[in-house]
Amino acid sequence: MPSSTILSTAELRRPVVAAAAVRRFAVGGYHGTTVADVANEAKISPAYVFKLFPGKDALFVAALESCFDQVLEALRAGADRADDNGPEAVLDAMGGAYADLIADRSLLLLQVHAQSAAGEPVIAEALRDGLARVVTFASERSGASGEQVQRFIAFGQLCHLIAITGLDETPEPWARLLAQGIRHP
Amino acid sequence: MPSSTILSTAELRRPVVAAAAVRRFAVGGYHGTTVADVANEAKISPAYVFKLFPGKDALFVAALESCFDQVLEALRAGADRADDNGPEAVLDAMGGAYADLIADRSLLLLQVHAQSAAGEPVIAEALRDGLARVVTFASERSGASGEQVQRFIAFGQLCHLIAITGLDETPEPWARLLAQGIRHP
DNA sequence: TTGTTGAGTGTTTGGTCACTCACCTAGCGA
DNA sequence: TCGCTAGGTGAGTGACCAAACACTCAACAA
């Protein structure tokens, strides 16, 4: 199947394959997704994925890095949109921007799968790196106290749990209790 | 291998196989663990696992139920040990008991893996059931407000994140910030 | 024209996994 | 002694997957 389109170089291909990996790994997780799945999503052959990335783990790490890039960008944009410059107002604006970002669930699911796959040392390291970027940026940009930032992250994790288990659509009292005040995940 | 020991009945075997499943699934997660792994851990043949449980998913669900049984029991015991009967003191005692329970990490890891495997509907349902038991019990036993219980669960999730990424042994400031005040996870 | 290199693919391979089935054995009632 | 039932297993089977291999094709330089 020859094509008349200009071929992209490997450097340009890598990020689009990483984006395809985000979507696919978000669905199946690390062990539940095959490299062929990602290749199909990116419309290239499985073999070429192994030329762009040395192995499956590196592919997942690239996806996770892309995920945290988008999270950081959302937090930055959200903070810029805050009308008040107080720590709480900035953190609140960040939380809202994050809630909007994960509306499609891919970035959220990938983070959950990454926690599950953290037995792989390179994945645990990528997870720590991303978390470090989020915590550091949230702290410095908002000027909030340690307790406030800690609470910000804790409720982010709760938000993940609510989305994964579908608690926002569970009418029982205990579920309403957990989801109360959490921005429409 | 003939044995001189008394054979247990299938009903008695099921919970010990479920306990073996907890340990094994905690290490490899749902997709990363084979039924043969669990069979080896339980010292029976893989074929017999399929006689005790209809499939791999049912085996994982049984493990998760066993996990939440232990969590509930720990919370109950912790609450009974509280010296003050105020909501905050009871929740605090429950948190301490939970921190002690997950010292070996198996029950913690299984919950994280369950979140990752919640794409499987039966696993998502088992996760919701367990969460419902925890939230309902914590609410009723402590008499705490919705906000207090919500915060209790949120910080439990943060505790999981800290343990998984090994933040308690990370000396950098952002990690110390996140782990501050969290009971030695 | 010829040689070389990098992009990209089809196919194979070696191995693993979920699940099945025929079979064996121990006990027990008649 | 003869079944009968229930616990338990060895030996597969078909499907799938990560990774490697063996190639084709386009572009370019001498």
Tab-separated table of C-alpha atoms (C1' of nucleotides) in Angstrom:
chain	number	residue	atom	x	y	z
A	1	MET	CA	0.000	0.000	0.000
A	2	PRO	CA	2.085	2.915	-1.144
A	3	SER	CA	0.961	6.297	-0.078
A	4	SER	CA	1.247	9.656	-1.723
A	5	THR	CA	1.481	11.521	1.587
A	6	ILE	CA	4.726	12.831	2.961
A	7	LEU	CA	6.149	10.430	5.546
A	8	SER	CA	6.748	11.848	8.971
A	9	THR	CA	10.032	11.392	10.708
A	10	ALA	CA	10.393	9.191	13.769
A	11	GLU	CA	10.796	12.172	16.059
A	12	LEU	CA	7.465	13.537	14.947
A	13	ARG	CA	5.782	10.129	15.133
A	14	ARG	CA	6.738	9.423	18.721
A	15	PRO	CA	4.354	11.903	20.407
A	16	VAL	CA	1.370	10.863	18.284
A	17	VAL	CA	2.047	7.206	19.127
A	18	ALA	CA	2.296	8.235	22.777
A	19	ALA	CA	-1.096	9.911	22.478
A	20	ALA	CA	-2.539	6.728	20.997
A	21	ALA	CA	-0.957	4.833	23.888
A	22	VAL	CA	-2.723	7.122	26.369
A	23	ARG	CA	-6.102	6.259	24.861
A	24	ARG	CA	-5.458	2.531	24.660
A	25	PHE	CA	-3.730	2.020	28.021
A	26	ALA	CA	-6.546	4.039	29.609
A	27	VAL	CA	-8.984	1.354	28.490
A	28	GLY	CA	-7.047	-1.817	29.231
A	29	GLY	CA	-4.368	-0.829	31.706
A	30	TYR	CA	-0.746	-1.918	31.436
A	31	HIS	CA	-1.113	-5.699	31.472
A	32	GLY	CA	-4.489	-5.668	29.745
A	33	THR	CA	-3.307	-3.794	26.665
A	34	THR	CA	-1.107	-5.192	23.915
A	35	VAL	CA	1.445	-3.297	21.906
A	36	ALA	CA	-0.570	-4.332	18.859
A	37	ASP	CA	-3.584	-2.527	20.308
A	38	VAL	CA	-1.586	0.672	20.541
A	39	ALA	CA	-0.197	0.128	17.044
A	40	ASN	CA	-3.726	-0.239	15.650
A	41	GLU	CA	-4.828	2.898	17.440
A	42	ALA	CA	-1.880	4.770	15.947
A	43	LYS	CA	-2.444	3.140	12.538
A	44	ILE	CA	1.090	1.765	12.274
A	45	SER	CA	2.432	-1.757	12.470
A	46	PRO	CA	3.249	-3.324	15.862
A	47	ALA	CA	6.836	-3.783	14.788
A	48	TYR	CA	7.333	-0.090	14.214
A	49	VAL	CA	6.199	0.666	17.748
A	50	PHE	CA	9.200	-1.310	18.921
A	51	LYS	CA	11.418	0.847	16.784
A	52	LEU	CA	10.005	4.035	18.247
A	53	PHE	CA	10.121	2.763	21.843
A	54	PRO	CA	12.529	0.161	23.236
A	55	GLY	CA	9.757	-1.822	24.943
A	56	LYS	CA	6.232	-1.900	26.267
A	57	ASP	CA	7.220	-0.300	29.575
A	58	ALA	CA	8.871	2.677	27.847
A	59	LEU	CA	5.723	3.104	25.774
A	60	PHE	CA	3.601	3.249	28.924
A	61	VAL	CA	5.986	5.686	30.560
A	62	ALA	CA	5.786	7.958	27.508
A	63	ALA	CA	1.995	7.839	27.724
A	64	LEU	CA	2.112	8.729	31.410
A	65	GLU	CA	4.461	11.637	30.785
A	66	SER	CA	2.119	12.945	28.104
A	67	CYS	CA	-0.725	12.617	30.596
A	68	PHE	CA	1.036	14.674	33.262
A	69	ASP	CA	2.029	17.268	30.648
A	70	GLN	CA	-1.653	17.840	29.996
A	71	VAL	CA	-2.504	17.879	33.707
A	72	LEU	CA	0.139	20.496	34.439
A	73	GLU	CA	-1.007	22.621	31.528
A	74	ALA	CA	-4.613	22.447	32.774
A	75	LEU	CA	-3.574	23.444	36.295
A	76	ARG	CA	-1.574	26.366	34.946
A	77	ALA	CA	-4.461	27.589	32.777
A	78	GLY	CA	-6.918	27.142	35.639
A	79	ALA	CA	-4.769	29.099	38.053
A	80	ASP	CA	-4.437	31.930	35.535
A	81	ARG	CA	-8.217	32.060	35.289
A	82	ALA	CA	-8.733	32.497	39.065
A	83	ASP	CA	-10.318	35.866	39.842
A	84	ASP	CA	-8.868	35.927	43.355
A	85	ASN	CA	-5.152	35.415	44.012
A	86	GLY	CA	-5.592	33.917	47.476
A	87	PRO	CA	-4.239	30.363	47.977
A	88	GLU	CA	-7.669	28.796	48.392
A	89	ALA	CA	-9.117	30.526	45.355
A	90	VAL	CA	-6.177	29.457	43.182
A	91	LEU	CA	-6.342	25.841	44.391
A	92	ASP	CA	-10.067	25.888	43.790
A	93	ALA	CA	-9.605	27.150	40.229
A	94	MET	CA	-7.006	24.423	39.652
A	95	GLY	CA	-9.439	21.810	40.926
A	96	GLY	CA	-12.119	23.036	38.560
A	97	ALA	CA	-9.735	22.993	35.604
A	98	TYR	CA	-8.672	19.470	36.502
A	99	ALA	CA	-12.290	18.326	36.741
A	100	ASP	CA	-12.886	19.695	33.250
A	101	LEU	CA	-9.744	18.045	31.911
A	102	ILE	CA	-10.653	14.554	33.037
A	103	ALA	CA	-14.182	14.745	31.685
A	104	ASP	CA	-13.261	12.207	28.995
A	105	ARG	CA	-11.724	9.867	31.620
A	106	SER	CA	-8.652	8.826	29.628
A	107	LEU	CA	-6.190	10.811	31.702
A	108	LEU	CA	-7.879	9.757	34.920
A	109	LEU	CA	-7.919	6.060	34.053
A	110	LEU	CA	-4.297	6.123	32.961
A	111	GLN	CA	-3.230	7.459	36.356
A	112	VAL	CA	-5.177	4.727	38.137
A	113	HIS	CA	-3.667	2.051	35.908
A	114	ALA	CA	-0.238	3.534	36.549
A	115	GLN	CA	-0.712	3.110	40.298
A	116	SER	CA	-1.670	-0.504	39.706
A	117	ALA	CA	1.358	-1.075	37.496
A	118	ALA	CA	3.776	0.659	39.859
A	119	GLY	CA	5.302	-2.727	40.617
A	120	GLU	CA	7.310	-2.027	37.468
A	121	PRO	CA	10.063	0.257	38.804
A	122	VAL	CA	10.220	2.524	35.739
A	123	ILE	CA	6.470	3.115	36.005
A	124	ALA	CA	6.682	3.904	39.713
A	125	GLU	CA	9.431	6.388	38.933
A	126	ALA	CA	7.394	8.065	36.198
A	127	LEU	CA	4.466	8.260	38.614
A	128	ARG	CA	6.623	9.895	41.285
A	129	ASP	CA	7.977	12.355	38.744
A	130	GLY	CA	4.506	13.377	37.620
A	131	LEU	CA	3.298	13.693	41.182
A	132	ALA	CA	6.322	15.802	42.040
A	133	ARG	CA	5.542	18.162	39.174
A	134	VAL	CA	1.892	18.499	40.252
A	135	VAL	CA	2.621	19.031	43.938
A	136	THR	CA	5.486	21.426	43.339
A	137	PHE	CA	3.531	23.511	40.864
A	138	ALA	CA	0.371	23.591	42.989
A	139	SER	CA	2.374	24.666	46.024
A	140	GLU	CA	4.405	27.381	44.362
A	141	ARG	CA	1.678	28.766	42.133
A	142	SER	CA	-0.979	28.952	44.854
A	143	GLY	CA	1.224	29.749	47.813
A	144	ALA	CA	-0.989	27.479	49.889
A	145	SER	CA	0.120	25.712	53.069
A	146	GLY	CA	1.298	22.127	53.156
A	147	GLU	CA	-1.984	21.015	54.703
A	148	GLN	CA	-3.971	22.728	51.954
A	149	VAL	CA	-1.958	21.133	49.156
A	150	GLN	CA	-2.119	17.750	50.877
A	151	ARG	CA	-5.887	18.062	51.035
A	152	PHE	CA	-5.941	19.125	47.376
A	153	ILE	CA	-4.190	15.913	46.330
A	154	ALA	CA	-6.209	13.716	48.702
A	155	PHE	CA	-9.494	14.961	47.277
A	156	GLY	CA	-8.099	14.492	43.782
A	157	GLN	CA	-7.600	10.841	44.638
A	158	LEU	CA	-11.124	10.653	46.045
A	159	CYS	CA	-12.355	12.181	42.802
A	160	HIS	CA	-10.628	9.359	40.881
A	161	LEU	CA	-12.299	6.748	43.084
A	162	ILE	CA	-15.718	8.304	42.585
A	163	ALA	CA	-15.318	8.407	38.815
A	164	ILE	CA	-14.042	4.842	38.553
A	165	THR	CA	-16.803	3.302	40.610
A	166	GLY	CA	-19.482	5.520	39.075
A	167	LEU	CA	-20.549	6.848	42.470
A	168	ASP	CA	-21.792	10.081	40.937
A	169	GLU	CA	-24.621	8.051	39.422
A	170	THR	CA	-25.259	5.931	42.512
A	171	PRO	CA	-28.296	7.253	44.388
A	172	GLU	CA	-27.688	5.508	47.727
A	173	PRO	CA	-26.939	7.768	50.729
A	174	TRP	CA	-23.396	6.555	51.332
A	175	ALA	CA	-22.500	7.346	47.732
A	176	ARG	CA	-24.084	10.793	47.881
A	177	LEU	CA	-22.074	11.424	51.029
A	178	LEU	CA	-18.781	10.599	49.303
A	179	ALA	CA	-19.548	12.580	46.157
A	180	GLN	CA	-20.839	15.658	47.954
A	181	GLY	CA	-19.231	18.851	46.718
A	182	ILE	CA	-16.895	17.023	44.312
A	183	ARG	CA	-16.932	18.709	40.947
A	184	HIS	CA	-18.949	16.621	38.462
A	185	PRO	CA	-16.426	13.849	37.759
B	1	MET	CA	1.200	-37.631	45.790
B	2	PRO	CA	-1.065	-39.480	48.188
B	3	SER	CA	-1.439	-37.795	51.520
B	4	SER	CA	-2.264	-39.057	54.955
B	5	THR	CA	-3.976	-35.833	55.999
B	6	ILE	CA	-7.713	-35.483	56.219
B	7	LEU	CA	-9.112	-33.898	53.074
B	8	SER	CA	-11.039	-30.710	53.521
B	9	THR	CA	-14.380	-30.254	51.870
B	10	ALA	CA	-14.805	-27.804	49.005
B	11	GLU	CA	-16.721	-25.368	51.189
B	12	LEU	CA	-13.822	-25.191	53.606
B	13	ARG	CA	-11.256	-24.933	50.817
B	14	ARG	CA	-12.865	-21.932	49.134
B	15	PRO	CA	-11.899	-19.320	51.755
B	16	VAL	CA	-8.302	-20.525	51.986
B	17	VAL	CA	-7.998	-20.363	48.208
B	18	ALA	CA	-9.499	-16.858	48.374
B	19	ALA	CA	-6.836	-15.919	50.920
B	20	ALA	CA	-4.147	-17.233	48.588
B	21	ALA	CA	-5.752	-15.201	45.804
B	22	VAL	CA	-5.470	-12.054	47.943
B	23	ARG	CA	-1.736	-12.542	48.329
B	24	ARG	CA	-1.121	-13.345	44.663
B	25	PHE	CA	-3.397	-10.758	43.069
B	26	ALA	CA	-1.870	-8.169	45.409
B	27	VAL	CA	1.484	-8.779	43.755
B	28	GLY	CA	0.493	-9.013	40.094
B	29	GLY	CA	-2.914	-7.381	39.840
B	30	TYR	CA	-5.799	-8.860	37.891
B	31	HIS	CA	-4.290	-9.132	34.419
B	32	GLY	CA	-0.766	-9.722	35.678
B	33	THR	CA	-1.624	-12.773	37.756
B	34	THR	CA	-2.472	-16.191	36.375
B	35	VAL	CA	-4.887	-18.671	37.861
B	36	ALA	CA	-1.954	-21.064	38.004
B	37	ASP	CA	-0.127	-18.588	40.262
B	38	VAL	CA	-3.019	-18.634	42.702
B	39	ALA	CA	-3.210	-22.428	42.485
B	40	ASN	CA	0.471	-22.710	43.371
B	41	GLU	CA	0.060	-20.323	46.292
B	42	ALA	CA	-2.848	-22.457	47.554
B	43	LYS	CA	-0.931	-25.668	46.833
B	44	ILE	CA	-3.656	-27.167	44.652
B	45	SER	CA	-3.832	-27.788	40.908
B	46	PRO	CA	-5.006	-25.028	38.540
B	47	ALA	CA	-7.836	-27.269	37.401
B	48	TYR	CA	-9.270	-27.483	40.890
B	49	VAL	CA	-9.395	-23.698	41.188
B	50	PHE	CA	-11.878	-23.753	38.315
B	51	LYS	CA	-13.989	-26.248	40.214
B	52	LEU	CA	-14.085	-24.012	43.281
B	53	PHE	CA	-14.705	-20.780	41.329
B	54	PRO	CA	-16.445	-20.450	37.948
B	55	GLY	CA	-13.749	-18.208	36.469
B	56	LYS	CA	-10.852	-15.861	37.081
B	57	ASP	CA	-13.128	-12.877	37.676
B	58	ALA	CA	-15.108	-14.693	40.371
B	59	LEU	CA	-11.817	-15.639	42.012
B	60	PHE	CA	-10.717	-12.001	42.100
B	61	VAL	CA	-14.096	-10.912	43.466
B	62	ALA	CA	-13.813	-13.495	46.239
B	63	ALA	CA	-10.373	-12.157	47.100
B	64	LEU	CA	-11.686	-8.590	47.196
B	65	GLU	CA	-14.569	-9.581	49.472
B	66	SER	CA	-12.132	-11.274	51.815
B	67	CYS	CA	-10.060	-8.082	51.781
B	68	PHE	CA	-12.987	-5.861	52.769
B	69	ASP	CA	-14.019	-8.365	55.457
B	70	GLN	CA	-10.645	-7.809	57.078
B	71	VAL	CA	-10.828	-4.032	56.644
B	72	LEU	CA	-14.246	-3.878	58.289
B	73	GLU	CA	-13.081	-6.051	61.153
B	74	ALA	CA	-10.050	-3.817	61.690
B	75	LEU	CA	-12.198	-0.674	61.703
B	76	ARG	CA	-14.575	-2.258	64.203
B	77	ALA	CA	-11.749	-3.304	66.503
B	78	GLY	CA	-10.089	0.096	66.191
B	79	ALA	CA	-13.280	1.945	67.026
B	80	ASP	CA	-13.784	-0.234	70.096
B	81	ARG	CA	-10.298	0.695	71.244
B	82	ALA	CA	-10.927	4.461	71.079
B	83	ASP	CA	-10.698	6.042	74.541
B	84	ASP	CA	-12.948	8.936	73.571
B	85	ASN	CA	-16.362	8.375	71.993
B	86	GLY	CA	-16.430	11.632	70.013
B	87	PRO	CA	-16.702	11.314	66.219
B	88	GLU	CA	-13.206	12.602	65.537
B	89	ALA	CA	-11.615	10.334	68.133
B	90	VAL	CA	-13.427	7.259	66.769
B	91	LEU	CA	-12.490	8.067	63.165
B	92	ASP	CA	-8.935	8.651	64.298
B	93	ALA	CA	-8.819	5.272	66.030
B	94	MET	CA	-10.217	3.634	62.890
B	95	GLY	CA	-7.525	5.309	60.804
B	96	GLY	CA	-4.841	4.019	63.121
B	97	ALA	CA	-6.234	0.498	63.012
B	98	TYR	CA	-6.367	0.658	59.217
B	99	ALA	CA	-2.780	1.860	59.037
B	100	ASP	CA	-1.756	-1.119	61.163
B	101	LEU	CA	-3.779	-3.528	59.028
B	102	ILE	CA	-2.167	-2.539	55.751
B	103	ALA	CA	1.349	-2.722	57.122
B	104	ASP	CA	1.957	-5.816	54.988
B	105	ARG	CA	0.610	-4.043	51.873
B	106	SER	CA	-1.384	-6.986	50.473
B	107	LEU	CA	-4.802	-5.556	51.307
B	108	LEU	CA	-3.761	-2.105	50.127
B	109	LEU	CA	-2.363	-3.316	46.816
B	110	LEU	CA	-5.412	-5.453	46.133
B	111	GLN	CA	-7.675	-2.419	46.457
B	112	VAL	CA	-5.520	-0.427	44.042
B	113	HIS	CA	-5.493	-3.281	41.547
B	114	ALA	CA	-9.258	-3.576	41.915
B	115	GLN	CA	-9.658	0.077	40.931
B	116	SER	CA	-7.526	-0.565	37.876
B	117	ALA	CA	-9.549	-3.653	36.960
B	118	ALA	CA	-12.911	-1.969	37.504
B	119	GLY	CA	-13.450	-2.083	33.762
B	120	GLU	CA	-14.677	-5.596	34.493
B	121	PRO	CA	-18.248	-4.931	35.668
B	122	VAL	CA	-18.301	-7.632	38.349
B	123	ILE	CA	-15.133	-6.180	39.859
B	124	ALA	CA	-16.537	-2.643	39.830
B	125	GLU	CA	-19.616	-3.938	41.617
B	126	ALA	CA	-17.555	-5.732	44.253
B	127	LEU	CA	-15.561	-2.530	44.758
B	128	ARG	CA	-18.725	-0.478	45.228
B	129	ASP	CA	-20.058	-3.051	47.694
B	130	GLY	CA	-16.901	-2.952	49.775
B	131	LEU	CA	-16.798	0.832	49.731
B	132	ALA	CA	-20.437	0.960	50.781
B	133	ARG	CA	-19.686	-1.269	53.756
B	134	VAL	CA	-16.741	0.886	54.826
B	135	VAL	CA	-18.512	4.224	54.437
B	136	THR	CA	-21.717	3.042	56.081
B	137	PHE	CA	-19.923	1.507	59.014
B	138	ALA	CA	-17.590	4.479	59.527
B	139	SER	CA	-20.545	6.865	59.449
B	140	GLU	CA	-22.803	4.955	61.813
B	141	ARG	CA	-20.143	3.809	64.261
B	142	SER	CA	-18.470	7.213	64.613
B	143	GLY	CA	-21.507	9.441	64.242
B	144	ALA	CA	-19.307	11.832	62.276
B	145	SER	CA	-20.609	14.321	59.718
B	146	GLY	CA	-20.633	13.653	55.994
B	147	GLU	CA	-17.686	16.003	55.504
B	148	GLN	CA	-15.673	14.198	58.156
B	149	VAL	CA	-16.320	10.764	56.641
B	150	GLN	CA	-15.575	12.088	53.160
B	151	ARG	CA	-12.265	13.423	54.423
B	152	PHE	CA	-11.582	10.076	56.142
B	153	ILE	CA	-11.954	8.223	52.822
B	154	ALA	CA	-10.050	10.843	50.823
B	155	PHE	CA	-7.049	10.623	53.129
B	156	GLY	CA	-7.277	6.834	52.993
B	157	GLN	CA	-6.834	7.101	49.234
B	158	LEU	CA	-3.933	9.496	49.710
B	159	CYS	CA	-2.419	6.965	52.092
B	160	HIS	CA	-2.624	4.320	49.338
B	161	LEU	CA	-0.881	6.655	46.882
B	162	ILE	CA	1.912	7.378	49.337
B	163	ALA	CA	2.492	3.703	50.050
B	164	ILE	CA	2.470	2.691	46.391
B	165	THR	CA	4.928	5.316	45.262
B	166	GLY	CA	7.109	4.911	48.340
B	167	LEU	CA	6.811	8.589	49.221
B	168	ASP	CA	7.381	7.858	52.904
B	169	GLU	CA	10.978	7.069	51.991
B	170	THR	CA	11.394	9.970	49.569
B	171	PRO	CA	13.298	12.809	51.232
B	172	GLU	CA	12.374	15.591	48.805
B	173	PRO	CA	10.249	18.455	50.197
B	174	TRP	CA	7.188	17.822	48.014
B	175	ALA	CA	7.070	14.209	49.220
B	176	ARG	CA	7.430	15.204	52.860
B	177	LEU	CA	4.583	17.654	52.349
B	178	LEU	CA	2.261	14.913	51.036
B	179	ALA	CA	3.185	12.364	53.694
B	180	GLN	CA	2.992	14.804	56.611
B	181	GLY	CA	0.845	13.458	59.443
B	182	ILE	CA	-0.109	10.282	57.560
B	183	ARG	CA	0.278	7.286	59.814
B	184	HIS	CA	3.404	5.314	58.810
B	185	PRO	CA	2.059	3.706	55.634
C	1	DT	C1'	23.906	4.044	-12.422
C	2	DT	C1'	25.063	1.994	-8.147
C	3	DG	C1'	25.504	1.753	-3.223
C	4	DT	C1'	23.763	3.004	1.263
C	5	DT	C1'	20.657	4.227	4.792
C	6	DG	C1'	16.496	4.864	7.359
C	7	DA	C1'	11.287	4.334	7.326
C	8	DG	C1'	7.944	1.030	7.545
C	9	DT	C1'	5.588	-3.682	7.133
C	10	DG	C1'	4.160	-8.955	7.071
C	11	DT	C1'	5.072	-12.895	9.231
C	12	DT	C1'	6.960	-16.111	12.392
C	13	DT	C1'	8.309	-17.858	16.747
C	14	DG	C1'	8.528	-19.207	21.263
C	15	DG	C1'	5.982	-18.950	25.136
C	16	DT	C1'	1.984	-18.236	28.151
C	17	DC	C1'	-2.760	-18.239	29.669
C	18	DA	C1'	-7.671	-19.361	30.635
C	19	DC	C1'	-10.171	-23.098	30.613
C	20	DT	C1'	-11.631	-28.328	29.713
C	21	DC	C1'	-11.935	-33.239	30.179
C	22	DA	C1'	-10.977	-37.808	31.122
C	23	DC	C1'	-9.225	-39.966	34.812
C	24	DC	C1'	-7.854	-41.402	39.573
C	25	DT	C1'	-8.473	-42.112	44.488
C	26	DA	C1'	-10.620	-42.253	49.112
C	27	DG	C1'	-14.246	-43.141	51.678
C	28	DC	C1'	-18.884	-45.143	52.639
C	29	DG	C1'	-23.336	-47.526	52.492
C	30	DA	C1'	-25.440	-52.011	51.267
D	1	DT	C1'	-17.484	-57.248	47.637
D	2	DC	C1'	-19.528	-53.873	44.659
D	3	DG	C1'	-20.645	-49.720	43.308
D	4	DC	C1'	-21.431	-44.634	44.177
D	5	DT	C1'	-20.162	-39.976	45.147
D	6	DA	C1'	-17.088	-36.184	45.862
D	7	DG	C1'	-12.337	-34.393	46.152
D	8	DG	C1'	-8.583	-33.700	43.300
D	9	DT	C1'	-5.306	-33.900	39.208
D	10	DG	C1'	-2.400	-34.651	34.590
D	11	DA	C1'	-2.457	-33.632	30.241
D	12	DG	C1'	-3.812	-31.175	27.174
D	13	DT	C1'	-6.256	-27.202	23.629
D	14	DG	C1'	-7.044	-23.151	21.282
D	15	DA	C1'	-6.115	-18.496	21.510
D	16	DC	C1'	-3.201	-14.777	22.109
D	17	DC	C1'	0.944	-11.956	22.890
D	18	DA	C1'	5.798	-9.783	23.082
D	19	DA	C1'	9.476	-9.644	20.421
D	20	DA	C1'	12.468	-10.771	16.417
D	21	DC	C1'	13.194	-11.471	11.674
D	22	DA	C1'	13.316	-10.798	6.911
D	23	DC	C1'	12.034	-8.139	3.906
D	24	DT	C1'	10.318	-3.718	0.577
D	25	DC	C1'	10.523	0.978	-0.706
D	26	DA	C1'	11.897	5.823	-1.015
D	27	DA	C1'	15.489	9.152	-0.844
D	28	DC	C1'	20.010	10.587	-1.648
D	29	DA	C1'	25.067	10.803	-2.658
D	30	DA	C1'	28.946	9.789	-5.674
